Structure formats: C-alpha cells, structure tokens
mmCIF file of C-alpha atoms in Angstrom:
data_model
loop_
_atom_site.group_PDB
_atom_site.id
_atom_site.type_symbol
_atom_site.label_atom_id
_atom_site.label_comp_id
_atom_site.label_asym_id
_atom_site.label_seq_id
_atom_site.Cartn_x
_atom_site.Cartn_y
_atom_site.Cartn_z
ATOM 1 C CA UNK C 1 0.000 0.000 0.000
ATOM 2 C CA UNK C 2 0.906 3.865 -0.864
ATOM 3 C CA UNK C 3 2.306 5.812 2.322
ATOM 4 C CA UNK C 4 2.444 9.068 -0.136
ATOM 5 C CA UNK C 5 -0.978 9.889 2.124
ATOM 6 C CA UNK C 6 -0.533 8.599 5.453
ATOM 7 C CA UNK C 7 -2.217 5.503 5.304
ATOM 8 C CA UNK C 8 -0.819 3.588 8.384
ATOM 9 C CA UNK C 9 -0.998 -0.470 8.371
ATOM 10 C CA UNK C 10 -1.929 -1.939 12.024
ATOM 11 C CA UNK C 11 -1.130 -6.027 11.247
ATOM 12 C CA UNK C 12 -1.637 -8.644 13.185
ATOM 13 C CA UNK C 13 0.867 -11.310 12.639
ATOM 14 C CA UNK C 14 0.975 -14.387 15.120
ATOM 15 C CA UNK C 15 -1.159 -16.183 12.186
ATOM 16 C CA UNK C 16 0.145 -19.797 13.147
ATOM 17 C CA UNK C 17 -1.416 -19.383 16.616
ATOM 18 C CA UNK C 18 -4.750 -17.172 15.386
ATOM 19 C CA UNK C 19 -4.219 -13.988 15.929
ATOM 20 C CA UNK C 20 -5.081 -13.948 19.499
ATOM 21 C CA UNK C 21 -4.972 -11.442 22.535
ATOM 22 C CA UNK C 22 -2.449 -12.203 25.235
ATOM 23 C CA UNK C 23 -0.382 -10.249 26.823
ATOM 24 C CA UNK C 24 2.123 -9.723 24.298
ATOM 25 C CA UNK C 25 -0.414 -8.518 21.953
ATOM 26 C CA UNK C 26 -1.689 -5.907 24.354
ATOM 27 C CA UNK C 27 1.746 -4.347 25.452
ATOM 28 C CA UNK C 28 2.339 -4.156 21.275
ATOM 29 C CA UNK C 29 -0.846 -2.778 20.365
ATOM 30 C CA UNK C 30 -1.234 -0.412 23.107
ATOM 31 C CA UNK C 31 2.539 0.454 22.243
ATOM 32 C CA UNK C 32 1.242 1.160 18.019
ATOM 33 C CA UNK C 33 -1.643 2.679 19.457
ATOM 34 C CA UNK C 34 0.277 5.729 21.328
ATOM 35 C CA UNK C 35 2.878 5.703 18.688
ATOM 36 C CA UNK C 36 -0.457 6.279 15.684
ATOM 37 C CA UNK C 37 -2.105 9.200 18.819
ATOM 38 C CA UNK C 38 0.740 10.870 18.313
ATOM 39 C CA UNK C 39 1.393 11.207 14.402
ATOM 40 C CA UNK C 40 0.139 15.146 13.753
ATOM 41 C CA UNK C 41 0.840 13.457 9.949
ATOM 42 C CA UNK C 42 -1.174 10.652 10.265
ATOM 43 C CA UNK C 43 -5.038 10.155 7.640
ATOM 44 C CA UNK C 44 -5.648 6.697 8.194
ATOM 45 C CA UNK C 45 -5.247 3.748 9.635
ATOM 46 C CA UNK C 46 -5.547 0.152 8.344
ATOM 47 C CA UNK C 47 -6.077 -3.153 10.488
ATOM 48 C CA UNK C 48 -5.321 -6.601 8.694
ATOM 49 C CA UNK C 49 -4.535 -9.746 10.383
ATOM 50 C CA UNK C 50 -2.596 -12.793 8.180
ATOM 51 C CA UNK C 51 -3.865 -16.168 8.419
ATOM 52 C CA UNK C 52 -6.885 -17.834 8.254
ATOM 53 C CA UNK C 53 -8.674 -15.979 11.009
ATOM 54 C CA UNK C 54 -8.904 -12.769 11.761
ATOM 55 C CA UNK C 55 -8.428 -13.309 15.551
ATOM 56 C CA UNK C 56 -9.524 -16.055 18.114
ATOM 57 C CA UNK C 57 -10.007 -13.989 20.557
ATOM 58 C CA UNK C 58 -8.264 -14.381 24.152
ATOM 59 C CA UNK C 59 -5.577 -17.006 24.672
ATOM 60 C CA UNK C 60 -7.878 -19.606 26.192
ATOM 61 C CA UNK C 61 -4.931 -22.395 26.143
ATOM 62 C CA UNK C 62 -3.020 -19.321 27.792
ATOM 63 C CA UNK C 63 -5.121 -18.878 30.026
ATOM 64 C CA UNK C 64 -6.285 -22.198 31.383
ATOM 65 C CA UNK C 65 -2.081 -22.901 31.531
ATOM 66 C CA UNK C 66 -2.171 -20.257 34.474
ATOM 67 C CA UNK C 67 -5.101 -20.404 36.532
ATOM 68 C CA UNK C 68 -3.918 -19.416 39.891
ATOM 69 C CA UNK C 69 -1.551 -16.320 38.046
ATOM 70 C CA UNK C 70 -5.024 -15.278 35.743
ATOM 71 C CA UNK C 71 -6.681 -12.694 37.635
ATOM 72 C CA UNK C 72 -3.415 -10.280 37.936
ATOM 73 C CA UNK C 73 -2.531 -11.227 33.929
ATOM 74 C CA UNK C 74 -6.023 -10.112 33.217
ATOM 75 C CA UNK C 75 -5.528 -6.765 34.897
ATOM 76 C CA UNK C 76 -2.536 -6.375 32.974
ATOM 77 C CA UNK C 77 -3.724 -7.254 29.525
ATOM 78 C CA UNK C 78 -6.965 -5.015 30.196
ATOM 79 C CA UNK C 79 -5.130 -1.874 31.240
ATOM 80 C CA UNK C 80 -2.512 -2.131 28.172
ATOM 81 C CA UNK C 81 -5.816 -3.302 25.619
ATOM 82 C CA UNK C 82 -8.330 -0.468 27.016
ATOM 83 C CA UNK C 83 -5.640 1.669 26.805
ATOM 84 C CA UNK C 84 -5.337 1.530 23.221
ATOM 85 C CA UNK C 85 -8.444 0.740 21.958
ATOM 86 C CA UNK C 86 -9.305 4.651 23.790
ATOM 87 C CA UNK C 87 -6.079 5.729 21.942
ATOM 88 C CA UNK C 88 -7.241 4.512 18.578
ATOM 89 C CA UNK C 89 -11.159 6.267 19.256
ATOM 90 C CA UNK C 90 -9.692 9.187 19.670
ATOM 91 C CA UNK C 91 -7.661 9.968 17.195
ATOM 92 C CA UNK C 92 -8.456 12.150 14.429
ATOM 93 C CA UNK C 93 -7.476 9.699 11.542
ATOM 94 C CA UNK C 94 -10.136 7.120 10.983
ATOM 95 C CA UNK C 95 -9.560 3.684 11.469
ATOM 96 C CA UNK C 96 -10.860 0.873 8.525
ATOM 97 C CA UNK C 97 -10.330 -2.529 9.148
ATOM 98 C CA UNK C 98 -10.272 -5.701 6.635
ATOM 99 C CA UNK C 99 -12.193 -8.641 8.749
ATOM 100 C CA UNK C 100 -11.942 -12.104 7.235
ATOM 101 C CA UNK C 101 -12.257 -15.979 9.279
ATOM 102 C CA UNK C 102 -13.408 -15.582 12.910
ATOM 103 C CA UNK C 103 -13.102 -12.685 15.151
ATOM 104 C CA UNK C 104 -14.211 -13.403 17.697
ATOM 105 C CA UNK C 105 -14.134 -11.876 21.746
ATOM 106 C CA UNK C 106 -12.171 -9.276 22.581
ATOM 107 C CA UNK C 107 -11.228 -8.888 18.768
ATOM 108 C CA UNK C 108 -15.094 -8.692 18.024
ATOM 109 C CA UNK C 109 -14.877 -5.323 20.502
ATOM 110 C CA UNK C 110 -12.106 -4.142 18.932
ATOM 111 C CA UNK C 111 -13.600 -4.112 15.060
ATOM 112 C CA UNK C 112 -16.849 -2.773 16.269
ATOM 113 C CA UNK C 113 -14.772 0.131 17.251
ATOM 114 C CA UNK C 114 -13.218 0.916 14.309
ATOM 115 C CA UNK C 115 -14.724 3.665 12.404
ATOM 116 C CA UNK C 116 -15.435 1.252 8.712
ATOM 117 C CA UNK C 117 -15.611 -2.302 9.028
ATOM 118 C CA UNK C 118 -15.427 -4.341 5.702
ATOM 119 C CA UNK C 119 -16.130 -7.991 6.188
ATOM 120 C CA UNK C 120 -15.735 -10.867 4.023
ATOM 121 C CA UNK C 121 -18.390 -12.748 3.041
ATOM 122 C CA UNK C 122 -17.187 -16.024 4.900
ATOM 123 C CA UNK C 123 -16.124 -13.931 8.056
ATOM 124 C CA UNK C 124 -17.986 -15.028 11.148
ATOM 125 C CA UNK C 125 -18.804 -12.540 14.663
ATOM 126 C CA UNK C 126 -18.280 -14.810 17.793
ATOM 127 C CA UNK C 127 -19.403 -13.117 21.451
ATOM 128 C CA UNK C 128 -17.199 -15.406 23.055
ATOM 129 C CA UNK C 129 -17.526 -14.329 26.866
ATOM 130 C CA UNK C 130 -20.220 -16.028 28.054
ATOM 131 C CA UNK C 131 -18.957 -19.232 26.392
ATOM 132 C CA UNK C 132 -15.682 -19.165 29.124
ATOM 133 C CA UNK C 133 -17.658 -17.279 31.831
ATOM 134 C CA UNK C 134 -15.847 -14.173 31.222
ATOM 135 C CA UNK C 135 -17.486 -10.301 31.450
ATOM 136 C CA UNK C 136 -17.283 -8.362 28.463
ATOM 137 C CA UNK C 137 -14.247 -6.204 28.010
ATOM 138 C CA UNK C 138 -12.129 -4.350 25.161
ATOM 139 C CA UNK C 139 -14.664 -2.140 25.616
ATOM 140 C CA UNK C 140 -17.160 -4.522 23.753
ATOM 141 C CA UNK C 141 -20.205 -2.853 26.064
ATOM 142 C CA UNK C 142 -19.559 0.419 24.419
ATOM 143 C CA UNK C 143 -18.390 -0.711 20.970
ATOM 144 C CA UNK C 144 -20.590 -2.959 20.289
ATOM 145 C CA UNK C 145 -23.909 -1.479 21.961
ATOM 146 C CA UNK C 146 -22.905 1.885 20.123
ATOM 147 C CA UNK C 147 -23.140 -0.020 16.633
ATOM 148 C CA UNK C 148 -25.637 -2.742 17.016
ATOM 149 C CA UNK C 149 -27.770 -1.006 19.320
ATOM 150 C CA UNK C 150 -27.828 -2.016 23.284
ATOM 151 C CA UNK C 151 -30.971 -4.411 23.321
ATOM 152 C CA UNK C 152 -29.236 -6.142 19.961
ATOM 153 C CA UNK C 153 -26.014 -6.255 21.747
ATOM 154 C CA UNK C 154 -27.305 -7.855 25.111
ATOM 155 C CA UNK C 155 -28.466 -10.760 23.363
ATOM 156 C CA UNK C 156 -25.266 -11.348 21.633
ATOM 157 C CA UNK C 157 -23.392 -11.315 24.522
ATOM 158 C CA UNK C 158 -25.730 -12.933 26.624
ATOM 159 C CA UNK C 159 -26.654 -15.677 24.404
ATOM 160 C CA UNK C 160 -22.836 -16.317 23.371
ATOM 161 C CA UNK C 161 -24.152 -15.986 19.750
ATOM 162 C CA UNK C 162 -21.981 -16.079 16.284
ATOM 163 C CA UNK C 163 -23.117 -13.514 13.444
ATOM 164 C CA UNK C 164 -21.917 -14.519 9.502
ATOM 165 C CA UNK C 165 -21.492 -11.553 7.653
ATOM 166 C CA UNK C 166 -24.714 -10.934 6.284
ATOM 167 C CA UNK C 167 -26.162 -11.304 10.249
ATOM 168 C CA UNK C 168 -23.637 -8.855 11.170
ATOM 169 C CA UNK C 169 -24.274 -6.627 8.118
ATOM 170 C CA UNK C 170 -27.763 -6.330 9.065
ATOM 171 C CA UNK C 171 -27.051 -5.656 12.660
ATOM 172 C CA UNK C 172 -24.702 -2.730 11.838
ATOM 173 C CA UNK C 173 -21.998 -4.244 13.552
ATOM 174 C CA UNK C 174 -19.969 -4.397 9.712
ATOM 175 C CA UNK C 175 -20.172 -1.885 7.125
ATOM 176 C CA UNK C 176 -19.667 -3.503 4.067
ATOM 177 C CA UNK C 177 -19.586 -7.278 3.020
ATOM 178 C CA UNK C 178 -17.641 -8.065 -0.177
ATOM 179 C CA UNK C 179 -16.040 -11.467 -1.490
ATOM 180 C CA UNK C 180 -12.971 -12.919 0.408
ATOM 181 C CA UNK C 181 -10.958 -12.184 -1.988
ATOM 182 C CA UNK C 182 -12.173 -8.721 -2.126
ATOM 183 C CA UNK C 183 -11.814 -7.846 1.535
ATOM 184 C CA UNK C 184 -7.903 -5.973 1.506
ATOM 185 C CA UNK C 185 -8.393 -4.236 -1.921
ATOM 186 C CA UNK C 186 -12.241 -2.620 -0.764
ATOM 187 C CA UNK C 187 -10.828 -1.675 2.844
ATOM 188 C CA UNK C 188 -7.252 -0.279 1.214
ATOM 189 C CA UNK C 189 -9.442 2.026 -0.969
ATOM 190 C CA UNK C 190 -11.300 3.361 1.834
ATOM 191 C CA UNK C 191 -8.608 3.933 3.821
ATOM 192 C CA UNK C 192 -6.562 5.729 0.407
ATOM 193 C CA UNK C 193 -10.604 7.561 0.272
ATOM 194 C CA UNK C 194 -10.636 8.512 3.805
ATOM 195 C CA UNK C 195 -7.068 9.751 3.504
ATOM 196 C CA UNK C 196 -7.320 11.943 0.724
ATOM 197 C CA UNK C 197 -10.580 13.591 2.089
ATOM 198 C CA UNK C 198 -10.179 16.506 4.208
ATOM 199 C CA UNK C 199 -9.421 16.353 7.691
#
C-alpha cells in the first residue's frame, strides 16, 4: 500500500497461533496505538490480520495454563488493551479494518470500534464471553452497543451468539460485506478515500 498519504498499516501477525490477545499482543498494540495518537501526519489507519482468522479472541490455552496467576494477567492485559483501543477512538485519523475468518471476543470489541468495518463474506462474529464465563471487556459494552444497538447487543453477549457476515451486516456491527478475496483491496481504498478527504 501507498504511504504518499498517510495511510498507516496496524497487522496482526501471530497467524500460526490465530491472531489472538495475550499479553504480548496488548503491550504491542497499546505500544502502536500511542505511537499512531501521536502522528500530527497521520489520515488513516488500516487493520489486517494474516492467516486464516482474523483473531480467536483471548488465549484460552493461555489462560487455562495459568489459573492461579489469571486474575493479575487479566488486569494487565486489560489496562494495556483499554488503553489503546481509547487511543485509537480518539484519534483524528479514521480507522478501517479488513475482517476475514473468525473474530471473535475481545477482537469482536475491537472491530466494532473501528470507524469502517469491511467484512468478508465467509467472516464469522463470535461473542465469546459467556462461552468461558468471562465479562465483556475491550470495551465490547460500548463498541458494540454503540453499533448494534444495546438491546441487539445484550443478546449477543448474553446468548454467546456467532453472526456470519450478512447477520452482522444487518445488525450494523460491519459496514460492508464483499467477497474474500475482495476484503484488503475494498478496505485499502477506503482507507486511500478517507485519507485523501479533508481532515
């Protein structure tokens, strides 16, 4: 992709283990997320993920490795992934993002943030929480409520439910659903749109 307008790519890249959120991931995107806050240059941002899904979600295997150590981990992977995903809102530069495979949990929160959400056809929503006994977080209550609407958004969460494209099309919680093979190219232009607009 062309940098000549300040298109910024956000990747996720642990594709042989699915993308997901761990502590690692947190610390790294809460470290790109103040590093994108602060670029006065900055149009727009892109998020892609390699591999076949988009994101799992939380490290389950992670987590379930650790039990007695979870509940201070947690604390520590919330306050780096809130951080950011409040960095990211706030910016000025919009933020597109290319969904394809599962994304599901925390990630789900995360994409319903962003400010276009292009989906692939075959992509699939997954709530996640309630599945592991977990409380929302990622700030999934706002995110999500804010684009599917709060009495929509309860019964995802709450009934652990997972949306295909056209599902999450019509709930609002995806912009745009194109082929698979279609996802990058439609979310790059945006982004290039976006970037050339004015501010």
């Amino acid at each position: 992709m062309s940098t000549s307008l300040q298109v910024s790519d956000l990747r996720f890249t642990e594709a042989a283990r699915g993308n997901p959120i761990d502590l690692p991931f947190c610390n790294a995107i809460c470290a790109a997320a103040n590093d994108l806050s602060s670029r006065s240059d900055l149009r727009a941002v892109l998020v892609t993920a390699e591999g076949k899904a988009f994101s799992y979600g939380g490290d389950i295997a992670n987590f379930v490795a650790k039990l007695d150590d979870l509940p201070a981990e947690i604390k520590r992977m919330t306050t780096t992934m809130h951080s950011a995903v409040a960095r990211l809102q706030r910016m000025d530069a919009p933020v597109v993002v290319a969904v394809h495979g599962i994304c599901a949990g925390g990630m789900t929160a995360f994409v319903a943030g962003c400010d276009v959400v292009v989906s692939a056809d075959s992509a699939k929503f997954a709530a996640a929480y309630t599945g592991i006994g977990y409380s929302c977080d990622a700030g999934s209550s706002v995110t999500v409520s804010r684009r599917m609407g709060l009495s929509r958004a309860r019964q995802f969460f709450l009934r652990n439910q997972t949306l295909d494209a056209a599902a999450a099309l019509q709930a609002g919680l995806v912009d745009e659903v194109v082929r698979a093979d279609q996802v990058l190219p439609t979310a790059e232009t945006i982004a290039l749109q976006l970037a050339a607009g004015p501010t």
